[in-house]
Short mmCIF file of C-alpha atoms in Angstrom, two decimals:
data_model
loop_
_atom_site.label_atom_id
_atom_site.label_comp_id
_atom_site.label_asym_id
_atom_site.label_seq_id
_atom_site.Cartn_x
_atom_site.Cartn_y
_atom_site.Cartn_z
CA MET A 1 4.48 -15.29 -7.86
CA ALA A 2 2.15 -11.89 -10.23
CA CYS A 3 1.60 -10.83 -6.46
CA LEU A 4 5.33 -11.59 -5.76
CA GLY A 5 6.14 -10.20 -8.72
CA VAL A 6 4.29 -6.42 -8.33
CA PHE A 7 5.64 -6.40 -5.16
CA VAL A 8 9.34 -6.21 -5.34
CA ALA A 9 8.83 -4.17 -8.45
CA TYR A 10 6.91 -1.26 -6.47
CA LEU A 11 9.00 -1.19 -3.38
CA PRO A 12 11.67 1.26 -4.85
CA VAL A 13 9.25 4.29 -4.67
CA THR A 14 8.11 4.54 -1.56
CA THR A 15 10.92 3.88 -0.28
CA VAL A 16 13.17 5.77 -2.08
CA SER A 17 10.44 8.84 -1.63
CA VAL A 18 10.21 8.04 3.01
CA SER A 19 14.68 8.77 2.24
CA LEU A 20 14.36 11.40 -0.48
CA PRO A 21 15.62 13.40 2.86
CA ALA A 22 17.89 11.94 3.72
CA ILE A 23 19.94 10.71 0.23
CA GLN A 24 19.47 14.69 0.23
CA ARG A 25 21.67 15.15 2.95
CA ALA A 26 24.61 12.74 2.46
CA LEU A 27 25.08 13.05 -0.88
CA GLY A 28 24.38 16.96 -1.72
CA ALA A 29 22.58 16.73 -4.04
CA SER A 30 20.21 19.49 -5.34
CA THR A 31 16.27 19.54 -6.39
CA SER A 32 16.39 18.29 -9.52
CA GLU A 33 18.73 15.38 -8.44
CA LEU A 34 16.64 13.94 -6.21
CA SER A 35 13.79 14.23 -9.50
CA TRP A 36 16.40 12.10 -10.89
CA VAL A 37 16.27 9.49 -7.91
CA SER A 38 13.01 9.30 -8.92
CA ASP A 39 12.67 9.87 -12.13
CA ALA A 40 15.85 7.16 -12.79
CA PHE A 41 13.33 4.00 -11.55
CA VAL A 42 10.24 4.70 -13.19
CA LEU A 43 11.83 6.01 -16.66
CA PRO A 44 12.87 3.04 -18.19
CA MET A 45 9.30 0.95 -16.51
CA ALA A 46 6.83 3.61 -18.68
CA ALA A 47 9.95 3.74 -21.91
CA LEU A 48 9.70 -0.26 -22.11
CA ILE A 49 7.00 -1.63 -20.52
CA LEU A 50 5.43 -2.84 -23.59
CA THR A 51 8.51 -3.65 -25.48
CA THR A 52 8.98 -6.43 -22.70
CA GLY A 53 4.90 -7.56 -23.33
CA VAL A 54 5.64 -8.35 -26.40
CA TRP A 55 9.22 -9.94 -25.80
CA GLY A 56 7.16 -12.42 -22.90
CA ASP A 57 4.79 -13.29 -25.41
CA VAL A 58 7.53 -14.10 -28.20
CA HIS A 59 10.05 -15.56 -25.97
CA GLY A 60 7.93 -16.70 -23.03
CA ARG A 61 7.08 -15.38 -20.02
CA LYS A 62 8.45 -16.66 -17.26
CA ARG A 63 11.87 -16.13 -18.79
CA VAL A 64 10.85 -12.07 -19.03
CA PHE A 65 9.01 -12.89 -15.43
CA GLN A 66 12.95 -13.74 -13.88
CA THR A 67 14.96 -11.90 -16.18
CA GLY A 68 12.21 -8.85 -14.27
CA MET A 69 14.14 -10.57 -10.66
CA ALA A 70 17.09 -10.37 -11.79
CA LEU A 71 17.68 -7.13 -12.38
CA CYS A 72 15.81 -6.28 -9.46
CA ALA A 73 18.24 -7.86 -7.15
CA LEU A 74 21.22 -6.53 -9.68
CA GLY A 75 19.93 -2.35 -8.73
CA ALA A 76 19.01 -3.03 -5.88
CA ALA A 77 22.70 -4.23 -4.76
CA VAL A 78 24.03 -0.95 -7.35
CA SER A 79 22.25 1.62 -5.66
CA LEU A 80 23.06 -0.57 -1.69
CA THR A 81 26.79 0.54 -2.40
CA ALA A 82 26.48 3.74 -3.79
CA ASP A 83 28.74 6.71 -2.69
CA SER A 84 27.65 9.23 -5.01
CA VAL A 85 24.35 10.70 -6.44
CA GLN A 86 25.21 9.20 -9.51
CA TRP A 87 25.09 5.51 -8.68
CA VAL A 88 21.98 5.65 -7.07
CA TRP A 89 20.25 7.01 -10.59
CA ALA A 90 22.10 3.56 -12.87
CA GLY A 91 20.78 1.43 -9.64
CA GLN A 92 17.67 2.75 -10.02
CA ALA A 93 17.10 2.66 -13.27
CA ALA A 94 18.32 -1.62 -13.67
CA SER A 95 15.23 -1.37 -10.83
CA GLY A 96 13.79 -0.27 -13.19
CA LEU A 97 14.39 -1.80 -16.12
CA GLY A 98 13.36 -4.88 -13.98
CA ALA A 99 10.39 -3.32 -12.61
CA ALA A 100 9.46 -2.73 -16.44
CA ALA A 101 9.43 -6.76 -17.11
CA LEU A 102 7.84 -7.46 -14.33
CA LEU A 103 4.32 -5.75 -14.33
CA PRO A 104 3.00 -6.25 -17.79
CA THR A 105 4.39 -9.84 -17.43
CA THR A 106 2.77 -10.09 -13.80
CA LEU A 107 -1.02 -9.95 -14.97
CA ALA A 108 0.12 -11.51 -18.81
CA LEU A 109 0.56 -14.89 -15.93
CA ILE A 110 -2.70 -14.49 -14.58
CA SER A 111 -4.75 -13.57 -17.18
CA HIS A 112 -3.59 -17.12 -19.33
CA ALA A 113 -3.80 -18.93 -15.49
CA VAL A 114 -7.40 -17.18 -15.32
CA PRO A 115 -8.86 -17.12 -19.15
CA ASP A 116 -12.27 -16.94 -17.71
CA PRO A 117 -13.55 -12.46 -16.52
CA ARG A 118 -15.30 -12.59 -14.26
CA GLU A 119 -12.79 -14.98 -12.33
CA ARG A 120 -9.80 -13.57 -13.13
CA GLY A 121 -10.85 -9.74 -11.78
CA LYS A 122 -10.72 -11.09 -8.31
CA TYR A 123 -6.93 -12.10 -8.93
CA ILE A 124 -6.35 -8.89 -10.75
CA GLY A 125 -7.54 -7.57 -7.44
CA LEU A 126 -4.85 -9.57 -5.50
CA TRP A 127 -2.12 -8.16 -7.63
CA ALA A 128 -3.88 -4.11 -7.14
CA MET A 129 -3.70 -4.71 -3.56
CA SER A 130 -0.37 -6.35 -4.19
CA LEU A 131 1.32 -3.23 -5.54
CA MET A 132 -0.01 -0.90 -3.16
CA GLY A 133 0.73 -3.07 0.49
CA SER A 134 4.48 -3.08 -1.35
CA LEU A 135 3.55 1.46 -1.49
CA ALA A 136 2.41 1.08 2.44
CA VAL A 137 5.12 -1.71 3.44
CA GLY A 138 8.05 0.46 1.69
CA SER A 139 7.62 3.29 3.48
CA LEU A 140 7.59 1.69 6.87
CA ILE A 141 10.80 -0.05 6.30
CA ALA A 142 12.56 2.56 5.15
CA GLY A 143 11.74 4.76 7.54
CA LEU A 144 12.56 1.86 10.46
CA LEU A 145 16.35 1.14 8.88
CA LEU A 146 16.56 4.85 8.73
CA GLU A 147 16.44 5.26 12.53
CA HIS A 148 18.79 3.17 12.73
CA VAL A 149 21.92 2.22 9.77
CA ALA A 150 22.47 4.67 7.04
CA TRP A 151 20.08 5.68 4.27
CA ARG A 152 21.53 3.19 1.79
CA TRP A 153 20.50 -0.58 3.06
CA ILE A 154 16.53 1.00 2.30
CA PHE A 155 17.61 -1.64 -1.07
CA LEU A 156 18.72 -4.87 1.01
CA LEU A 157 15.68 -5.88 1.61
CA PRO A 158 14.34 -6.47 -2.38
CA VAL A 159 18.30 -7.84 -2.52
CA PRO A 160 16.99 -11.45 -0.34
CA VAL A 161 13.38 -11.20 -2.03
CA SER A 162 14.13 -11.24 -5.70
CA LEU A 163 16.61 -13.53 -5.30
CA ILE A 164 14.56 -16.32 -3.03
CA VAL A 165 11.31 -15.24 -6.04
CA LEU A 166 13.95 -15.96 -8.73
CA ALA A 167 15.24 -19.30 -7.65
CA VAL A 168 10.95 -20.45 -7.03
CA ALA A 169 10.23 -19.22 -9.83
CA ALA A 170 12.65 -22.02 -11.86
CA PHE A 171 10.92 -24.74 -10.37
CA ARG A 172 7.22 -23.92 -9.63
CA LEU A 173 6.45 -21.27 -12.43
CA PRO A 174 4.59 -22.26 -15.64
CA ASP A 175 5.31 -20.44 -19.12
CA SER A 176 3.06 -18.88 -21.89
CA ARG A 177 3.39 -17.49 -24.60
CA ALA A 178 1.96 -15.92 -27.75
CA PRO A 179 4.07 -16.50 -30.47
CA HIS A 180 1.61 -16.02 -33.61
CA GLY A 181 2.82 -13.30 -35.83
CA ARG A 182 3.82 -11.16 -32.79
CA ARG A 183 8.05 -8.98 -32.69
CA LEU A 184 9.13 -6.43 -32.13
CA ASP A 185 8.41 -2.97 -33.11
CA TRP A 186 11.99 -1.79 -32.89
CA PRO A 187 10.56 1.48 -34.68
CA GLY A 188 8.05 1.86 -32.36
CA GLN A 189 9.80 0.95 -29.53
CA ILE A 190 12.86 4.14 -30.26
CA SER A 191 9.95 6.77 -30.96
CA ALA A 192 8.06 5.56 -27.66
CA ALA A 193 11.33 5.45 -26.05
CA VAL A 194 12.76 9.22 -26.99
CA ALA A 195 10.04 10.79 -26.39
CA VAL A 196 9.37 9.72 -22.82
CA THR A 197 12.58 10.60 -22.10
CA ALA A 198 12.85 13.99 -23.08
CA VAL A 199 10.32 14.96 -22.40
CA VAL A 200 11.03 13.96 -17.79
CA TYR A 201 14.62 15.47 -18.92
CA GLY A 202 13.08 18.45 -20.54
CA VAL A 203 10.33 19.35 -17.76
CA ILE A 204 13.40 18.38 -14.79
CA GLU A 205 15.67 20.46 -16.48
CA GLY A 206 13.73 23.16 -17.00
CA GLY A 207 12.33 23.96 -13.67
CA ALA A 208 15.71 23.83 -12.33
CA ASP A 209 17.25 25.70 -15.42
CA GLY A 210 14.58 27.88 -16.46
CA PHE A 211 12.08 26.66 -19.82
CA GLY A 212 13.66 28.95 -22.21
CA GLU A 213 17.06 27.10 -21.87
CA PRO A 214 18.54 25.99 -25.18
CA ALA A 215 18.58 22.64 -23.50
CA VAL A 216 15.22 22.13 -22.62
CA VAL A 217 13.52 23.38 -25.43
CA ALA A 218 15.66 21.60 -27.74
CA ALA A 219 14.91 18.25 -25.35
CA LEU A 220 10.94 19.26 -25.10
CA ALA A 221 10.91 19.63 -29.25
CA LEU A 222 12.19 16.88 -29.75
CA GLY A 223 10.17 13.90 -27.38
CA ALA A 224 6.94 16.51 -29.05
CA VAL A 225 8.61 14.67 -33.03
CA CYS A 226 9.32 11.46 -31.47
CA ALA A 227 5.89 11.29 -30.15
CA VAL A 228 4.49 12.35 -33.47
CA VAL A 229 7.17 9.97 -35.20
CA PHE A 230 5.29 7.06 -32.16
CA VAL A 231 1.90 7.68 -34.03
CA VAL A 232 2.48 7.45 -37.99
CA VAL A 233 4.69 4.79 -37.40
CA GLU A 234 2.14 2.66 -35.35
CA ARG A 235 -0.59 3.30 -37.10
CA ARG A 236 1.47 1.41 -40.93
CA SER A 237 3.10 -0.99 -38.15
CA ALA A 238 1.48 -4.94 -38.83
CA SER A 239 2.75 -5.63 -35.20
CA PRO A 240 2.27 -2.59 -33.79
CA MET A 241 3.77 -2.39 -30.51
CA LEU A 242 1.13 -0.51 -28.58
CA ASP A 243 -2.55 -0.94 -31.39
CA LEU A 244 -4.39 2.52 -31.81
CA ALA A 245 -7.07 1.48 -33.19
CA LEU A 246 -7.29 -0.07 -28.81
CA PHE A 247 -8.91 3.77 -28.85
CA ARG A 248 -11.53 3.18 -30.29
CA SER A 249 -12.85 2.08 -27.25
CA PRO A 250 -13.98 4.11 -24.85
CA ALA A 251 -13.81 2.43 -22.30
CA PHE A 252 -9.98 2.13 -23.10
CA THR A 253 -9.06 5.54 -24.24
CA ALA A 254 -10.34 6.20 -20.21
CA THR A 255 -9.00 3.72 -18.12
CA ALA A 256 -5.91 5.28 -19.88
CA LEU A 257 -6.39 8.74 -19.07
CA VAL A 258 -7.22 7.91 -15.56
CA ALA A 259 -3.72 5.46 -15.40
CA MET A 260 -1.49 8.39 -16.05
CA ILE A 261 -3.49 11.24 -14.58
CA SER A 262 -4.23 9.47 -11.42
CA PHE A 263 -0.23 8.41 -11.06
CA LEU A 264 1.24 11.96 -12.07
CA GLY A 265 -0.94 13.13 -9.49
CA LEU A 266 0.76 9.87 -6.57
CA ILE A 267 4.20 9.69 -7.66
CA GLY A 268 4.35 13.32 -8.09
CA PHE A 269 2.49 13.51 -4.24
CA PHE A 270 4.73 10.78 -2.95
CA PHE A 271 7.94 13.07 -3.73
CA VAL A 272 6.19 15.71 -2.25
CA LEU A 273 4.89 14.86 0.67
CA SER A 274 8.38 13.99 1.69
CA LEU A 275 10.30 16.39 1.19
CA TYR A 276 7.13 18.92 3.66
CA PHE A 277 7.85 16.27 6.24
CA GLY A 278 11.88 16.88 6.22
CA MET A 279 12.08 20.48 5.43
CA VAL A 280 9.21 22.07 6.85
CA GLN A 281 8.24 19.69 9.68
CA HIS A 282 11.11 18.74 10.97
CA LEU A 283 10.34 14.64 11.10
CA SER A 284 12.31 11.88 11.47
CA THR A 285 12.12 9.19 9.11
CA ILE A 286 10.07 6.55 11.14
CA ASP A 287 7.11 9.22 12.01
CA ALA A 288 7.51 10.68 8.24
CA ALA A 289 7.22 6.70 7.12
CA LEU A 290 4.35 6.29 9.03
CA ARG A 291 2.43 8.87 7.34
CA MET A 292 3.21 8.11 4.58
CA ALA A 293 1.69 4.87 4.77
CA LEU A 294 -1.05 5.63 5.82
CA MET A 295 -2.32 6.56 2.91
CA SER A 296 -0.90 3.12 1.38
CA ALA A 297 -2.58 0.94 4.41
CA THR A 298 -5.72 2.62 3.50
CA SER A 299 -5.75 1.98 -0.42
CA LEU A 300 -4.59 -1.22 0.23
CA ALA A 301 -7.90 -1.97 2.57
CA ALA A 302 -10.49 -0.15 0.74
CA ALA A 303 -9.11 -2.04 -2.13
CA VAL A 304 -11.35 -6.29 -0.54
CA PRO A 305 -14.37 -3.87 -0.52
CA ILE A 306 -13.82 -2.20 -3.74
CA GLY A 307 -13.58 -5.84 -4.99
CA HIS A 308 -16.54 -7.05 -3.99
CA LEU A 309 -18.42 -3.94 -5.29
CA MET A 310 -17.40 -4.57 -9.13
CA HIS A 311 -19.66 -7.16 -9.24
CA ARG A 312 -22.23 -5.07 -8.09
CA VAL A 313 -21.55 -0.85 -9.09
CA SER A 314 -20.70 0.50 -12.25
CA ALA A 315 -16.15 0.94 -12.73
CA ARG A 316 -17.45 4.23 -14.30
CA VAL A 317 -19.43 5.00 -10.89
CA LEU A 318 -16.34 3.49 -8.54
CA ILE A 319 -13.26 5.31 -9.97
CA THR A 320 -15.04 8.70 -11.10
CA THR A 321 -15.65 9.12 -7.23
CA GLY A 322 -12.99 7.54 -6.03
CA LEU A 323 -11.15 10.55 -8.27
CA VAL A 324 -12.85 12.94 -6.64
CA LEU A 325 -12.77 12.05 -3.25
CA ALA A 326 -8.45 11.88 -3.84
CA ALA A 327 -9.14 15.18 -5.59
CA GLY A 328 -10.74 16.74 -2.52
CA ALA A 329 -8.15 15.85 -0.25
CA MET A 330 -5.36 16.92 -2.31
CA PHE A 331 -6.50 19.83 -2.27
CA SER A 332 -7.64 20.34 1.12
CA LEU A 333 -3.91 19.01 1.44
CA THR A 334 -3.62 23.20 0.13
CA GLY A 335 -4.50 24.25 4.11
CA ILE A 336 -1.60 22.22 5.99
CA ASP A 337 1.58 24.33 6.95
CA ALA A 338 4.40 23.96 9.57
CA ASP A 339 1.93 23.29 12.59
CA THR A 340 0.25 20.84 11.56
CA SER A 341 -0.91 18.07 14.18
CA TYR A 342 -0.11 14.40 12.70
CA GLY A 343 -4.48 13.94 12.98
CA ALA A 344 -4.70 17.20 10.69
CA VAL A 345 -3.01 15.32 8.66
CA ALA A 346 -3.79 11.84 8.93
CA TRP A 347 -7.99 12.07 7.99
CA ARG A 348 -5.68 14.33 4.43
CA LEU A 349 -4.06 11.27 3.87
CA VAL A 350 -6.90 8.50 4.42
CA LEU A 351 -9.10 10.38 2.20
CA LEU A 352 -6.67 10.21 -0.26
CA GLY A 353 -6.09 6.40 0.49
CA LEU A 354 -9.99 5.88 0.52
CA GLY A 355 -10.74 8.21 -3.53
CA MET A 356 -6.63 5.55 -4.36
CA GLY A 357 -7.74 1.98 -3.59
CA ALA A 358 -11.28 3.10 -5.74
CA VAL A 359 -9.52 3.65 -8.56
CA LEU A 360 -6.39 1.19 -10.08
CA THR A 361 -8.28 -2.02 -9.40
CA PRO A 362 -11.47 -1.48 -11.07
CA MET A 363 -9.29 1.10 -13.46
CA THR A 364 -6.57 -1.87 -14.79
CA ALA A 365 -9.77 -4.57 -14.85
CA SER A 366 -11.40 -1.26 -17.17
CA ALA A 367 -8.29 -2.13 -19.20
CA VAL A 368 -8.23 -5.53 -19.44
CA SER A 369 -12.31 -6.76 -20.20
CA SER A 370 -12.61 -3.31 -22.58
CA VAL A 371 -10.96 -4.87 -25.42
CA PRO A 372 -11.39 -8.99 -27.35
CA PHE A 373 -9.64 -11.39 -25.72
CA ARG A 374 -6.91 -11.15 -28.15
CA LEU A 375 -5.93 -8.22 -27.22
CA ALA A 376 -6.11 -8.34 -23.65
CA GLY A 377 -2.44 -8.20 -22.64
CA MET A 378 -1.74 -5.14 -25.19
CA ALA A 379 -4.47 -3.70 -23.21
CA ALA A 380 -2.77 -4.75 -19.79
CA ALA A 381 0.33 -3.53 -21.38
CA GLY A 382 -0.77 -0.16 -22.40
CA ASN A 383 -2.50 0.33 -19.01
CA ASN A 384 0.54 0.20 -17.73
CA ALA A 385 2.55 2.09 -19.51
CA PHE A 386 0.52 4.69 -19.69
CA ARG A 387 0.72 4.58 -15.28
CA GLN A 388 4.00 4.48 -15.75
CA VAL A 389 4.13 8.17 -18.50
CA GLY A 390 2.03 9.61 -15.25
CA ALA A 391 4.86 7.95 -12.65
CA ALA A 392 7.71 9.52 -14.66
CA LEU A 393 6.45 13.03 -14.97
CA GLY A 394 4.81 13.02 -11.37
CA PRO A 395 7.77 13.92 -9.88
CA ALA A 396 9.02 16.67 -12.82
CA VAL A 397 6.10 18.39 -12.91
CA LEU A 398 5.04 18.51 -9.28
CA GLY A 399 9.12 18.89 -8.16
CA ALA A 400 9.43 21.74 -11.41
CA LEU A 401 6.70 23.54 -10.18
CA LEU A 402 7.85 23.17 -6.53
CA THR A 403 11.47 24.90 -7.13
CA THR A 404 10.36 27.25 -9.05
CA ARG A 405 6.97 28.53 -6.79
CA ALA A 406 8.62 28.04 -3.61
CA VAL A 407 12.22 30.53 -5.01
CA ASP A 408 9.97 32.53 -6.85
CA ALA A 409 8.17 33.41 -3.17
CA LEU A 410 12.18 33.03 -1.72
CA PRO A 411 12.64 37.73 -1.44
CA ALA A 412 9.25 38.13 0.34
CA ARG A 413 9.36 35.60 2.88
CA LEU A 414 13.29 36.53 3.64
CA ALA A 415 11.98 40.07 3.77
CA GLU A 416 8.50 39.17 6.22
CA ALA A 417 10.79 37.17 8.52
CA GLY A 418 13.37 40.12 9.20
CA VAL A 419 16.97 38.02 7.36
CA PRO A 420 18.97 41.27 6.46
CA ALA A 421 20.13 41.27 3.55
CA PRO A 422 23.18 40.05 2.14
CA VAL A 423 22.23 37.08 4.10
CA ALA A 424 19.14 36.67 2.27
CA ASP A 425 21.13 37.67 -0.81
CA ARG A 426 23.29 34.17 0.07
CA VAL A 427 20.14 32.29 0.88
CA LEU A 428 18.65 32.74 -1.88
CA GLY A 429 21.69 32.18 -4.44
CA THR A 430 21.76 28.63 -2.59
CA ALA A 431 18.00 27.85 -3.72
CA ARG A 432 18.63 29.20 -7.09
CA ASP A 433 22.33 27.03 -7.82
CA GLN A 434 21.98 24.26 -5.37
CA GLY A 435 18.33 23.86 -4.83
CA LEU A 436 16.06 24.10 -1.73
CA GLY A 437 17.01 21.39 0.60
CA ALA A 438 20.80 22.98 0.23
CA VAL A 439 19.77 26.33 1.71
CA ALA A 440 19.06 23.81 5.35
CA GLY A 441 22.47 22.99 5.77
CA LEU A 442 23.65 27.09 5.94
CA ASP A 443 25.06 29.16 8.42
CA LEU A 444 23.48 32.46 9.00
CA ASP A 445 24.68 32.84 12.63
CA ALA A 446 21.97 34.94 13.86
CA ALA A 447 19.72 34.96 10.94
CA THR A 448 19.68 31.28 11.01
CA GLY A 449 16.30 30.72 12.71
CA GLN A 450 14.51 33.76 10.62
CA ALA A 451 15.98 31.65 7.09
CA LEU A 452 14.52 28.81 8.01
CA SER A 453 11.46 29.70 8.64
CA ALA A 454 11.21 31.62 5.72
CA LEU A 455 12.97 28.94 3.48
CA SER A 456 9.65 26.91 5.57
CA ASP A 457 7.33 29.28 4.63
CA ALA A 458 7.90 29.42 0.82
CA PHE A 459 7.99 25.82 0.05
CA LEU A 460 4.55 25.55 1.32
CA ASP A 461 3.83 28.12 -0.80
CA GLY A 462 5.27 25.87 -3.56
CA MET A 463 3.66 22.86 -1.91
CA ARG A 464 -0.13 24.16 -2.53
CA LEU A 465 0.14 24.86 -6.15
CA CYS A 466 1.68 21.79 -6.77
CA MET A 467 -1.85 20.25 -4.32
CA ILE A 468 -3.80 22.71 -6.22
CA VAL A 469 -2.30 21.17 -9.75
CA ALA A 470 -2.49 17.51 -8.53
CA ALA A 471 -6.33 17.38 -7.67
CA THR A 472 -7.61 20.01 -10.98
CA LEU A 473 -6.26 16.78 -13.45
CA ALA A 474 -7.95 14.21 -10.85
CA LEU A 475 -10.97 15.95 -11.98
CA LEU A 476 -10.37 16.40 -15.61
CA ALA A 477 -9.99 12.09 -14.66
CA ALA A 478 -12.91 12.26 -13.43
CA LEU A 479 -14.69 13.93 -15.87
CA ALA A 480 -12.39 11.76 -18.94
CA CYS A 481 -13.97 8.97 -16.94
CA ALA A 482 -17.89 10.00 -16.56
CA LEU A 483 -18.32 10.80 -19.77
CA LEU A 484 -16.08 7.79 -21.87
CA LEU A 485 -16.50 4.87 -19.47
CA ARG A 486 -19.91 4.06 -20.52
CA PRO A 487 -21.56 0.07 -19.32
CA ALA A 488 -22.85 -1.19 -22.91
CA ALA A 489 -22.90 -5.01 -23.94
CA ASP A 490 -19.89 -5.05 -26.59
CA PRO A 491 -16.58 -3.81 -26.97
CA VAL A 492 -15.62 -1.86 -29.83
CA ILE A 493 -13.61 -4.88 -32.19
CA PRO A 494 -10.52 -3.47 -33.55
CA ALA A 495 -10.06 -5.20 -36.90
CA PRO A 496 -7.59 -8.20 -36.77
CA ARG A 497 -4.30 -7.73 -38.24
CA ALA A 498 -1.20 -10.11 -38.47
CA ALA A 499 -0.06 -9.74 -35.19
CA ASP A 500 -3.40 -11.20 -33.52
CA ALA A 501 -4.15 -14.36 -35.36
CA PRO A 502 -6.01 -16.10 -34.23
CA GLY A 503 -4.22 -18.44 -32.70
CA GLU A 504 -3.07 -15.64 -30.01
CA ALA A 505 -5.72 -15.94 -28.29
CA SER A 506 -5.67 -19.88 -27.61
CA GLU A 507 -2.60 -19.62 -25.28
CA ALA A 508 -4.25 -20.73 -22.43
CA PRO A 509 -6.37 -24.21 -22.65
CA GLY A 510 -10.79 -22.07 -22.15
CA ALA A 511 -9.29 -19.29 -23.49
CA HIS A 512 -11.84 -17.19 -26.02
CA PRO A 513 -11.73 -18.06 -29.12
CA ALA A 514 -9.98 -14.73 -30.66
CA SER A 515 -13.56 -13.63 -32.48
CA THR A 516 -14.75 -13.55 -29.14
CA PRO A 517 -14.34 -10.55 -27.19
CA ALA A 518 -15.25 -10.93 -23.24
CA PRO A 519 -17.48 -10.47 -21.48
CA VAL A 520 -17.15 -6.24 -21.14
CA ALA A 521 -17.89 -3.03 -18.16
CA GLY A 522 -17.37 -0.10 -19.60
CA THR A 523 -17.68 0.11 -22.91
CA SER A 524 -19.32 2.28 -25.67
CA PRO A 525 -20.61 1.01 -28.68
#
């Protein structure tokens, strides 16, 4: 049930990514509006994932799991009937709420059912495979559907799957909770949600309108202030949403950084690459989907041998190697252009898939095992939260870089293509006001071909900058992993708080006592 839950939770990620060009054409959305199609889903995940983890501890994981499945079905149904980009945002937001409930709950269900850390690693590997499988299958489903029916039908599958899983869970899923001393941390929740939302809003709108706009400056400043407030509140809270003492573990700090940076690059990469296939290579949706699925399928295939290697090779080596491979793949993608063949793109995507496959499972397992058992649930939720913050920032950051660089490069590219000045002014004005995708719909008579060629070249300039930034971030994450994720005999054990009462750890038969740390890989004394 945990694997089915995370499969449904992540299904909208690639189904929507592959469909962005079709959604843009059908609804006339700008590039910034397209960013919100993706971010309307991941923002609720990033903002509420810690809260839903605590809610499951207090009120029962089964109830939160069922609520998450119901919200996924509702959100997909809303998007399925949408006739405007705003309704797609609403449906995506509901699905994101459901995913926020499912991600920490599914990991907590595994921890409850499998208290032995070594045995649990195998099931966390299956959980991670289900996540990557969802990314791989989602793009193929979207590609097949968009070849034959309208774009909105990509949202059909989560509805029956969620309802079936919901019905089965009512009878087959055992409940668990850890109520001892746990309660919702409203000041921490509100400050975290406002901080994440304000920063993502500022980045998206800054990329579209300029970072000097008053609303953008105010949003980014509000995000920074709320982030500081969150830290202060969590340090003083008797029942913190995220115990900052977790960061005394270098391993937890490393995996949090890796989670955020890798998913910033990965989800942002999906966003940029889908636009490249649609706007530059003019591929059909199914051809674009097959290319997108190649990376996810490779990650899924790599998860099995990586799971076996985790017993022989340290998480530090696996994660660092995976990030270096991913960085190399992203750097190599700066060499593609409008005429790059399938084979030349494919090997780069396979390399990226291998890198991500070597990161995901060890990263999740290390985050959970790097702290005492009584904090394992919070560590899992925290790792997921950082992952979703990165996923929310991915389309925002890379979308802003793509738009800014492409629009800046467009005048020179139009001149190189020999586009007449009046037509070039019209193209540039459309790109600035309505987004790059709107240029493709212009009727420019004899200059149409030249203008579209210039648009492709400008887009490639923006995409290359995105790949360089994403690759650099991956290398920084690899450096953090190499320096911080060091093997040692014992984990850092933060002082227990009221929320971490000893009874909390004994929620399942055979669980470790709260005072006894779980066996650990990847922590420093």
